[in-house]
C-alpha cells in the first residue's frame, strides 16, 4: 500500500534544508511505496492547504541550493496570525493532514518546530522531525544541519576582518548569530583565531576584556578581534535575565497568568534595553583601550547560500534515515545525529530543552589554552 508523506520546513531557514528535502524525497521514491507532498511556508501552508508535489524532477536540482524550496515561516499551529487575530489553528491543521490522506508528516526545524510538531503528535498525527538550525541548540542531537555552513561563513568573515583590523590598528567587534547559545560564535571564534570570544553561557566583564586587549598592546599588537554571540551579556545583565527567567518559570508552574504577563513584559523590555549591547561594548572597549573600535554585525548572511559538504552529508543522512522510520511506522520522534549514525529520540525528550555550550566543553578548554579571552 502506498504511503503519503508530507514535508514542511519551519522556523528560520538554514543551509542544508533542500539537501534534507532531497534526502527524504529520493529515498521515499526509491521505495516505490511512498508519495511525497511538500507544504509551503511551514505550518501555515498545511493550515492553508498550500502544497507542491515533490517529484524526481523537482528533487534533482536542489542538493546544493541554499534556503528551502518549500519556503518557511515561524507561525505556530496554536498561535497563528489570521487576519487581525491570532488563532489556534491546530484542528484545521489536523483536518488538512487527514484530508491529504497523510500517513506521516515530517517537520524540519529547530527548537520551536520540535515543540510545535510535538503538539501535533499529541493530537494523534504521525510526526517525525529533523533537527536544523544554524544555532546548533537543539537538544538530544550531536549537531544540527546549517550549523557547519554558518560557522564557515562567520569564520571567513573573521579572517577578512583580521587584515583590516591589523592595517588600521583597530578593535573589530563582530556579532555572530546563535540566539541564546554560543556554539556559532565559539566555533567561528576559535577557527578564525579571535582574540576575545563572548558567549551567553559565560557572562562577561568589560574590564577583563579591556585588560586582555591592553596586554596585547603591551606586547606590541595593536589590533584585536572580538567575536560576540548575539546573546552574550555582561555579568549584571546576565544576572537580571536569570532572575526574570526564574520568575517566568515560577509563574508558569503556578499557572499565575497575571504574574506571567507581567514578567513577559519585563522580559520584552529587557530585550529592547540590551538590543544594542554589542555596539555599547565596542564603545566601552574603545574608551578603555584608546584603540579605535568598529562593529560588524554578520546577521542573515550567516543563513544564506550553498551548504557546506558537511551539512549536505548530514542532511542527506538524516533525511534518508527518516524514511526508514516511516517504513517502520515509528513516529513521535526526532531523527538525531549520533556519531556517524542516527538515532530516534522521542519528541517528549527533545522539547522544552535547549543545548547550550557547557562551560567545561572541550572547545572552551582549547580556547582558554590558546589564551583566548572569554570575557570572564
Ligand atoms: O535561529 C536562527 C536565527 O538565525 C538566530 O540565530 C537568530 O537569533 C534568529 O534566527 C533571527 O531570526 P529572524 O530571521 O526571524 O530575524
Tab-separated table of C-alpha atoms and ligand atoms in Angstrom:
chain	number	residue	atom	x	y	z
A	1	UNK	CA	0.000	0.000	0.000
A	2	UNK	CA	1.260	3.471	-0.868
A	3	UNK	CA	2.147	5.787	1.980
A	4	UNK	CA	1.524	9.521	1.667
A	5	UNK	CA	4.198	11.618	3.322
A	6	UNK	CA	4.029	15.363	3.931
A	7	UNK	CA	7.121	17.510	4.462
A	8	UNK	CA	7.367	21.053	5.782
A	9	UNK	CA	10.204	23.330	6.809
A	10	UNK	CA	9.556	25.727	9.687
A	11	UNK	CA	11.398	28.370	11.703
A	12	UNK	CA	14.350	30.364	10.371
A	13	UNK	CA	15.778	28.945	7.151
A	14	UNK	CA	19.224	27.400	7.123
A	15	UNK	CA	21.593	25.891	4.593
A	16	UNK	CA	21.001	22.163	4.144
A	17	UNK	CA	17.187	22.272	4.166
A	18	UNK	CA	16.982	21.428	0.478
A	19	UNK	CA	19.550	18.656	0.890
A	20	UNK	CA	17.300	17.170	3.589
A	21	UNK	CA	14.158	17.511	1.447
A	22	UNK	CA	16.006	15.757	-1.388
A	23	UNK	CA	17.284	13.059	1.001
A	24	UNK	CA	13.765	12.306	2.212
A	25	UNK	CA	12.181	12.610	-1.237
A	26	UNK	CA	14.638	10.469	-3.195
A	27	UNK	CA	14.765	7.761	-0.501
A	28	UNK	CA	10.972	7.709	-0.311
A	29	UNK	CA	10.544	7.495	-4.092
A	30	UNK	CA	13.066	4.667	-4.295
A	31	UNK	CA	10.898	2.514	-2.005
A	32	UNK	CA	8.220	2.605	-4.758
A	33	UNK	CA	5.713	2.671	-1.924
A	34	UNK	CA	5.640	6.327	-0.942
A	35	UNK	CA	4.345	9.581	-2.338
A	36	UNK	CA	5.705	12.887	-1.136
A	37	UNK	CA	3.989	16.220	-0.878
A	38	UNK	CA	5.589	19.456	0.347
A	39	UNK	CA	3.682	22.109	2.295
A	40	UNK	CA	4.692	25.695	1.763
A	41	UNK	CA	5.834	28.156	4.416
A	42	UNK	CA	5.868	25.862	7.411
A	43	UNK	CA	2.742	25.021	9.407
A	44	UNK	CA	0.927	27.891	7.694
A	45	UNK	CA	0.995	26.061	4.348
A	46	UNK	CA	-0.599	22.977	5.901
A	47	UNK	CA	-3.220	25.182	7.518
A	48	UNK	CA	-3.945	26.993	4.232
A	49	UNK	CA	-3.660	23.881	2.064
A	50	UNK	CA	-0.813	25.288	0.025
A	51	UNK	CA	1.340	22.462	-1.228
A	52	UNK	CA	3.637	21.344	-4.034
A	53	UNK	CA	4.465	17.925	-5.464
A	54	UNK	CA	7.989	16.787	-4.774
A	55	UNK	CA	8.737	14.501	-7.693
A	56	UNK	CA	12.070	13.291	-9.029
A	57	UNK	CA	12.426	16.274	-11.324
A	58	UNK	CA	11.978	18.841	-8.538
A	59	UNK	CA	14.329	16.943	-6.236
A	60	UNK	CA	17.036	16.524	-8.854
A	61	UNK	CA	18.428	20.028	-8.733
A	62	UNK	CA	18.213	21.133	-5.109
A	63	UNK	CA	21.052	19.439	-3.209
A	64	UNK	CA	23.340	22.454	-3.306
A	65	UNK	CA	20.740	25.219	-3.172
A	66	UNK	CA	20.522	27.432	-0.066
A	67	UNK	CA	17.243	28.257	1.712
A	68	UNK	CA	14.239	25.985	1.286
A	69	UNK	CA	12.269	25.403	-1.910
A	70	UNK	CA	9.183	24.966	0.299
A	71	UNK	CA	9.505	28.353	1.960
A	72	UNK	CA	9.302	28.680	5.728
A	73	UNK	CA	7.688	30.718	8.485
A	74	UNK	CA	7.769	30.989	12.240
A	75	UNK	CA	3.986	30.518	12.507
A	76	UNK	CA	2.837	28.177	15.269
A	77	UNK	CA	-0.272	25.983	14.796
A	78	UNK	CA	-1.734	27.073	18.145
A	79	UNK	CA	-0.939	30.791	17.740
A	80	UNK	CA	-1.438	31.559	14.071
A	81	UNK	CA	-1.986	35.149	12.904
A	82	UNK	CA	-5.167	35.026	10.828
A	83	UNK	CA	-6.285	38.419	9.550
A	84	UNK	CA	-6.022	40.754	12.502
A	85	UNK	CA	-6.326	37.939	15.065
A	86	UNK	CA	-4.066	35.276	16.494
A	87	UNK	CA	-5.930	31.967	16.490
A	88	UNK	CA	-5.442	28.354	17.488
A	89	UNK	CA	-5.497	26.574	14.112
A	90	UNK	CA	-4.417	23.156	15.378
A	91	UNK	CA	-7.722	21.498	14.476
A	92	UNK	CA	-7.635	22.915	10.922
A	93	UNK	CA	-4.092	21.589	10.513
A	94	UNK	CA	-5.149	18.145	11.793
A	95	UNK	CA	-8.147	18.140	9.413
A	96	UNK	CA	-5.939	19.025	6.470
A	97	UNK	CA	-3.471	16.284	7.393
A	98	UNK	CA	-6.335	13.785	7.127
A	99	UNK	CA	-7.787	15.437	4.008
A	100	UNK	CA	-4.448	14.843	2.271
A	101	UNK	CA	-4.563	11.219	3.462
A	102	UNK	CA	-1.183	11.641	5.060
A	103	UNK	CA	0.378	8.662	6.783
A	104	UNK	CA	3.144	10.818	8.240
A	105	UNK	CA	4.263	14.429	8.429
A	106	UNK	CA	7.957	15.270	8.519
A	107	UNK	CA	8.685	18.625	10.142
A	108	UNK	CA	12.169	20.026	9.607
A	109	UNK	CA	13.153	22.750	12.043
A	110	UNK	CA	14.837	23.978	15.187
A	111	UNK	CA	13.745	24.005	18.829
A	112	UNK	CA	10.448	25.846	18.213
A	113	UNK	CA	9.487	23.463	15.412
A	114	UNK	CA	10.183	20.439	17.615
A	115	UNK	CA	7.735	21.870	20.165
A	116	UNK	CA	5.048	22.614	17.589
A	117	UNK	CA	5.473	19.217	15.976
A	118	UNK	CA	5.169	17.518	19.367
A	119	UNK	CA	1.865	19.316	19.968
A	120	UNK	CA	0.580	17.819	16.691
A	121	UNK	CA	1.919	14.378	17.656
A	122	UNK	CA	-0.096	14.634	20.869
A	123	UNK	CA	-3.164	15.271	18.697
A	124	UNK	CA	-2.621	11.867	17.092
A	125	UNK	CA	-0.699	12.840	13.934
A	126	UNK	CA	2.220	10.637	12.861
A	127	UNK	CA	5.112	13.043	13.207
A	128	UNK	CA	8.833	12.736	12.563
A	129	UNK	CA	11.177	15.716	12.875
A	130	UNK	CA	14.667	16.549	11.687
A	131	UNK	CA	16.894	18.997	13.603
A	132	UNK	CA	18.102	22.012	11.642
A	133	UNK	CA	19.336	25.398	12.775
A	134	UNK	CA	22.479	27.440	12.409
A	135	UNK	CA	22.367	27.869	16.216
A	136	UNK	CA	23.089	24.162	16.904
A	137	UNK	CA	20.968	24.429	20.050
A	138	UNK	CA	18.529	21.528	19.570
A	139	UNK	CA	18.752	19.054	22.455
A	140	UNK	CA	19.469	15.331	22.039
A	141	UNK	CA	21.309	15.540	18.713
A	142	UNK	CA	25.080	15.763	18.287
A	143	UNK	CA	24.641	18.569	15.789
A	144	UNK	CA	22.052	20.296	13.600
A	145	UNK	CA	22.414	20.906	9.886
A	146	UNK	CA	23.027	24.512	8.880
A	147	UNK	CA	25.463	24.982	11.723
A	148	UNK	CA	28.582	23.960	9.817
A	149	UNK	CA	27.807	26.289	6.910
A	150	UNK	CA	27.094	29.247	9.192
A	151	UNK	CA	30.302	28.557	11.106
A	152	UNK	CA	32.251	28.576	7.820
A	153	UNK	CA	30.666	31.899	6.811
A	154	UNK	CA	31.389	33.510	10.189
A	155	UNK	CA	34.956	32.148	10.135
A	156	UNK	CA	35.512	33.569	6.672
A	157	UNK	CA	34.216	36.942	7.912
A	158	UNK	CA	36.628	36.885	10.865
A	159	UNK	CA	39.510	36.044	8.509
A	160	UNK	CA	38.627	39.056	6.379
A	161	UNK	CA	38.188	41.336	9.387
A	162	UNK	CA	41.649	40.353	10.647
A	163	UNK	CA	43.504	42.058	7.814
A	164	UNK	CA	41.589	45.321	8.072
A	165	UNK	CA	41.822	45.350	11.899
A	166	UNK	CA	45.559	44.783	11.567
A	167	UNK	CA	46.054	47.535	8.965
A	168	UNK	CA	44.143	50.157	10.962
A	169	UNK	CA	45.294	49.063	14.436
A	170	UNK	CA	41.675	48.721	15.478
A	171	UNK	CA	39.468	46.589	17.613
A	172	UNK	CA	36.868	44.915	15.447
A	173	UNK	CA	33.876	43.591	17.305
A	174	UNK	CA	31.975	41.065	15.206
A	175	UNK	CA	28.488	39.998	16.227
A	176	UNK	CA	27.584	36.431	15.344
A	177	UNK	CA	24.112	34.837	15.438
A	178	UNK	CA	23.189	31.889	17.640
A	179	UNK	CA	20.169	33.067	19.627
A	180	UNK	CA	20.830	32.125	23.286
A	181	UNK	CA	23.577	29.611	22.530
A	182	UNK	CA	27.250	30.320	21.920
A	183	UNK	CA	28.130	27.463	19.550
A	184	UNK	CA	28.425	29.574	16.432
A	185	UNK	CA	30.487	32.397	17.963
A	186	UNK	CA	32.670	29.920	19.821
A	187	UNK	CA	33.310	27.694	16.793
A	188	UNK	CA	33.925	30.557	14.370
A	189	UNK	CA	35.904	32.468	17.002
A	190	UNK	CA	38.252	29.540	17.567
A	191	UNK	CA	38.552	28.772	13.848
A	192	UNK	CA	39.169	32.441	12.998
A	193	UNK	CA	41.611	32.988	15.865
A	194	UNK	CA	39.530	35.690	17.547
A	195	UNK	CA	41.359	37.242	20.499
A	196	UNK	CA	38.191	37.517	22.561
A	197	UNK	CA	35.119	35.260	22.310
A	198	UNK	CA	31.971	36.158	24.226
A	199	UNK	CA	29.089	33.713	24.538
A	200	UNK	CA	25.823	33.738	26.527
A	201	UNK	CA	26.986	30.816	28.669
A	202	UNK	CA	29.889	32.871	30.104
A	203	UNK	CA	28.756	36.327	31.273
A	204	UNK	CA	31.446	38.899	30.518
A	205	UNK	CA	33.182	41.678	32.329
A	206	UNK	CA	34.207	44.648	30.160
A	207	UNK	CA	37.229	45.356	32.408
A	208	UNK	CA	38.640	41.820	31.834
A	209	UNK	CA	38.214	42.156	28.071
A	210	UNK	CA	39.863	45.604	28.103
A	211	UNK	CA	42.764	44.180	30.120
A	212	UNK	CA	43.240	41.341	27.656
A	213	UNK	CA	43.356	43.837	24.778
A	214	UNK	CA	45.777	46.069	26.733
A	215	UNK	CA	48.055	43.093	27.356
A	216	UNK	CA	48.182	42.565	23.598
A	217	UNK	CA	49.003	46.249	23.130
A	218	UNK	CA	51.880	45.921	25.636
A	219	UNK	CA	53.225	43.053	23.525
A	220	UNK	CA	53.090	45.385	20.513
A	221	UNK	CA	49.882	44.040	18.939
A	222	UNK	CA	47.626	46.994	18.315
A	223	UNK	CA	44.565	45.241	16.970
A	224	UNK	CA	42.100	42.745	18.353
A	225	UNK	CA	39.181	40.738	17.063
A	226	UNK	CA	36.279	40.328	19.482
A	227	UNK	CA	33.748	37.658	18.402
A	228	UNK	CA	30.468	38.198	20.242
A	229	UNK	CA	27.477	35.887	20.212
A	230	UNK	CA	24.275	37.904	19.784
A	231	UNK	CA	23.012	36.519	23.112
A	232	UNK	CA	26.152	37.330	25.134
A	233	UNK	CA	25.567	39.535	28.179
A	234	UNK	CA	27.679	41.245	30.784
A	235	UNK	CA	27.563	39.844	34.305
A	236	UNK	CA	24.990	42.346	35.577
A	237	UNK	CA	22.555	41.853	32.686
A	238	UNK	CA	23.038	38.123	32.788
A	239	UNK	CA	22.007	38.010	36.449
A	240	UNK	CA	18.983	40.172	35.691
A	241	UNK	CA	17.927	37.865	32.849
A	242	UNK	CA	18.367	34.739	35.000
A	243	UNK	CA	16.090	36.253	37.650
A	244	UNK	CA	13.429	37.191	35.083
A	245	UNK	CA	13.523	33.688	33.585
A	246	UNK	CA	13.204	32.109	37.037
A	247	UNK	CA	10.164	34.314	37.751
A	248	UNK	CA	8.603	33.332	34.436
A	249	UNK	CA	9.064	29.639	35.191
A	250	UNK	CA	7.569	30.077	38.655
A	251	UNK	CA	4.556	31.938	37.243
A	252	UNK	CA	4.090	29.245	34.610
A	253	UNK	CA	4.293	26.411	37.126
A	254	UNK	CA	1.860	28.214	39.438
A	255	UNK	CA	-0.420	28.869	36.400
A	256	UNK	CA	-0.442	32.519	37.533
A	257	UNK	CA	-1.431	34.309	34.323
A	258	UNK	CA	-1.157	37.820	35.748
A	259	UNK	CA	2.383	37.240	37.022
A	260	UNK	CA	3.346	35.615	33.709
A	261	UNK	CA	2.055	38.532	31.640
A	262	UNK	CA	3.924	40.953	33.904
A	263	UNK	CA	7.239	39.098	33.678
A	264	UNK	CA	6.848	38.648	29.917
A	265	UNK	CA	6.510	42.432	29.592
A	266	UNK	CA	9.657	42.856	31.689
A	267	UNK	CA	11.494	40.324	29.512
A	268	UNK	CA	10.441	42.238	26.392
A	269	UNK	CA	11.691	45.492	27.936
A	270	UNK	CA	14.958	43.775	28.832
A	271	UNK	CA	15.393	42.542	25.249
A	272	UNK	CA	14.862	46.099	23.997
A	273	UNK	CA	17.355	47.521	26.502
A	274	UNK	CA	20.037	45.029	25.547
A	275	UNK	CA	19.385	45.081	21.781
A	276	UNK	CA	22.364	47.351	21.131
A	277	UNK	CA	24.649	45.567	23.548
A	278	UNK	CA	27.402	44.818	21.067
A	279	UNK	CA	27.532	48.433	19.930
A	280	UNK	CA	27.795	49.522	23.557
A	281	UNK	CA	30.566	47.024	24.126
A	282	UNK	CA	32.572	48.343	21.142
A	283	UNK	CA	32.281	51.874	22.530
A	284	UNK	CA	33.356	50.807	26.015
A	285	UNK	CA	36.379	48.947	24.637
A	286	UNK	CA	37.358	51.998	22.588
A	287	UNK	CA	37.173	54.216	25.699
A	288	UNK	CA	39.062	51.745	27.878
A	289	UNK	CA	41.914	50.936	25.488
A	290	UNK	CA	42.349	54.065	23.383
A	291	UNK	CA	42.134	51.913	20.241
A	292	UNK	CA	39.515	52.759	17.650
A	293	UNK	CA	36.729	50.173	17.604
A	294	UNK	CA	34.392	49.175	14.778
A	295	UNK	CA	31.373	46.898	14.837
A	296	UNK	CA	30.359	44.358	12.170
A	297	UNK	CA	27.031	42.568	12.566
A	298	UNK	CA	27.050	39.500	10.321
A	299	UNK	CA	23.291	38.935	10.520
A	300	UNK	CA	21.432	36.871	7.954
A	301	UNK	CA	24.413	36.456	5.661
A	302	UNK	CA	25.181	33.517	8.001
A	303	UNK	CA	21.980	31.770	6.935
A	304	UNK	CA	22.380	32.233	3.203
A	305	UNK	CA	23.969	30.407	0.309
A	306	UNK	CA	25.204	26.964	-0.534
A	307	UNK	CA	25.535	24.421	2.282
A	308	UNK	CA	28.981	23.016	3.033
A	309	UNK	CA	29.778	19.414	2.152
A	310	UNK	CA	29.464	18.521	5.856
A	311	UNK	CA	25.925	19.932	6.023
A	312	UNK	CA	24.928	18.235	2.764
A	313	UNK	CA	26.133	14.889	4.080
A	314	UNK	CA	24.427	15.377	7.459
A	315	UNK	CA	21.117	16.487	5.922
A	316	UNK	CA	21.198	13.584	3.449
A	317	UNK	CA	22.000	11.126	6.251
A	318	UNK	CA	19.137	12.340	8.455
A	319	UNK	CA	16.689	12.776	5.574
A	320	UNK	CA	17.265	9.322	4.125
A	321	UNK	CA	17.223	7.647	7.555
A	322	UNK	CA	13.921	9.319	8.274
A	323	UNK	CA	12.289	7.256	5.520
A	324	UNK	CA	13.310	4.046	7.281
A	325	UNK	CA	11.439	5.216	10.380
A	326	UNK	CA	8.375	5.926	8.225
A	327	UNK	CA	8.619	2.407	6.822
A	328	UNK	CA	8.759	1.017	10.352
A	329	UNK	CA	5.923	3.368	11.376
A	330	UNK	CA	7.999	4.704	14.233
A	331	UNK	CA	6.514	8.114	14.962
A	332	UNK	CA	6.654	10.867	17.579
A	333	UNK	CA	10.409	11.012	17.167
A	334	UNK	CA	13.235	13.297	16.067
A	335	UNK	CA	15.857	11.699	13.821
A	336	UNK	CA	19.013	12.830	15.594
A	337	UNK	CA	22.653	12.764	14.562
A	338	UNK	CA	24.589	10.340	16.750
A	339	UNK	CA	28.251	9.812	15.951
A	340	UNK	CA	28.482	8.633	12.354
A	341	UNK	CA	24.936	7.287	12.503
A	342	UNK	CA	21.456	8.389	13.537
A	343	UNK	CA	19.127	7.600	16.379
A	344	UNK	CA	15.418	8.114	17.031
A	345	UNK	CA	14.767	10.312	20.055
A	346	UNK	CA	11.206	10.577	21.435
A	347	UNK	CA	9.979	14.128	20.853
A	348	UNK	CA	8.962	14.437	24.502
A	349	UNK	CA	12.679	14.172	25.375
A	350	UNK	CA	13.617	16.962	22.967
A	351	UNK	CA	11.052	19.674	23.630
A	352	UNK	CA	11.482	22.320	26.281
A	353	UNK	CA	15.257	21.828	26.330
A	354	UNK	CA	17.988	23.862	24.707
A	355	UNK	CA	21.511	22.620	24.081
A	356	UNK	CA	23.820	25.396	25.211
A	357	UNK	CA	27.605	25.224	25.489
A	358	UNK	CA	28.734	23.517	28.714
A	359	UNK	CA	31.318	25.802	30.325
A	360	UNK	CA	33.762	22.899	30.534
A	361	UNK	CA	33.220	21.879	26.906
A	362	UNK	CA	36.432	20.829	25.107
A	363	UNK	CA	36.096	23.811	22.725
A	364	UNK	CA	36.129	26.169	25.732
A	365	UNK	CA	39.119	24.343	27.207
A	366	UNK	CA	41.010	24.647	23.900
A	367	UNK	CA	40.152	28.335	23.548
A	368	UNK	CA	41.494	29.032	27.023
A	369	UNK	CA	44.650	27.017	26.320
A	370	UNK	CA	45.476	29.238	23.344
A	371	UNK	CA	44.989	32.337	25.532
A	372	UNK	CA	41.687	33.432	24.063
A	373	UNK	CA	39.910	35.790	26.446
A	374	UNK	CA	36.396	34.504	27.173
A	375	UNK	CA	35.404	37.659	28.980
A	376	UNK	CA	35.229	36.210	32.495
B	1	LIG	O1	17.502	30.558	14.861
B	1	LIG	C1	18.252	31.028	13.795
B	1	LIG	C2	18.458	32.515	13.901
B	1	LIG	O2	19.208	32.922	12.781
B	1	LIG	C3	19.091	33.009	15.193
B	1	LIG	O3	20.478	32.843	15.212
B	1	LIG	C4	18.645	34.444	15.192
B	1	LIG	O4	18.586	34.936	16.503
B	1	LIG	C5	17.269	34.376	14.587
B	1	LIG	O5	17.218	33.176	13.843
B	1	LIG	C6	16.921	35.525	13.673
B	1	LIG	O6	15.600	35.354	13.299
B	1	LIG	P1	14.881	36.112	12.111
B	1	LIG	O7	15.397	35.555	10.825
B	1	LIG	O8	13.442	35.812	12.321
B	1	LIG	O9	15.234	37.551	12.242
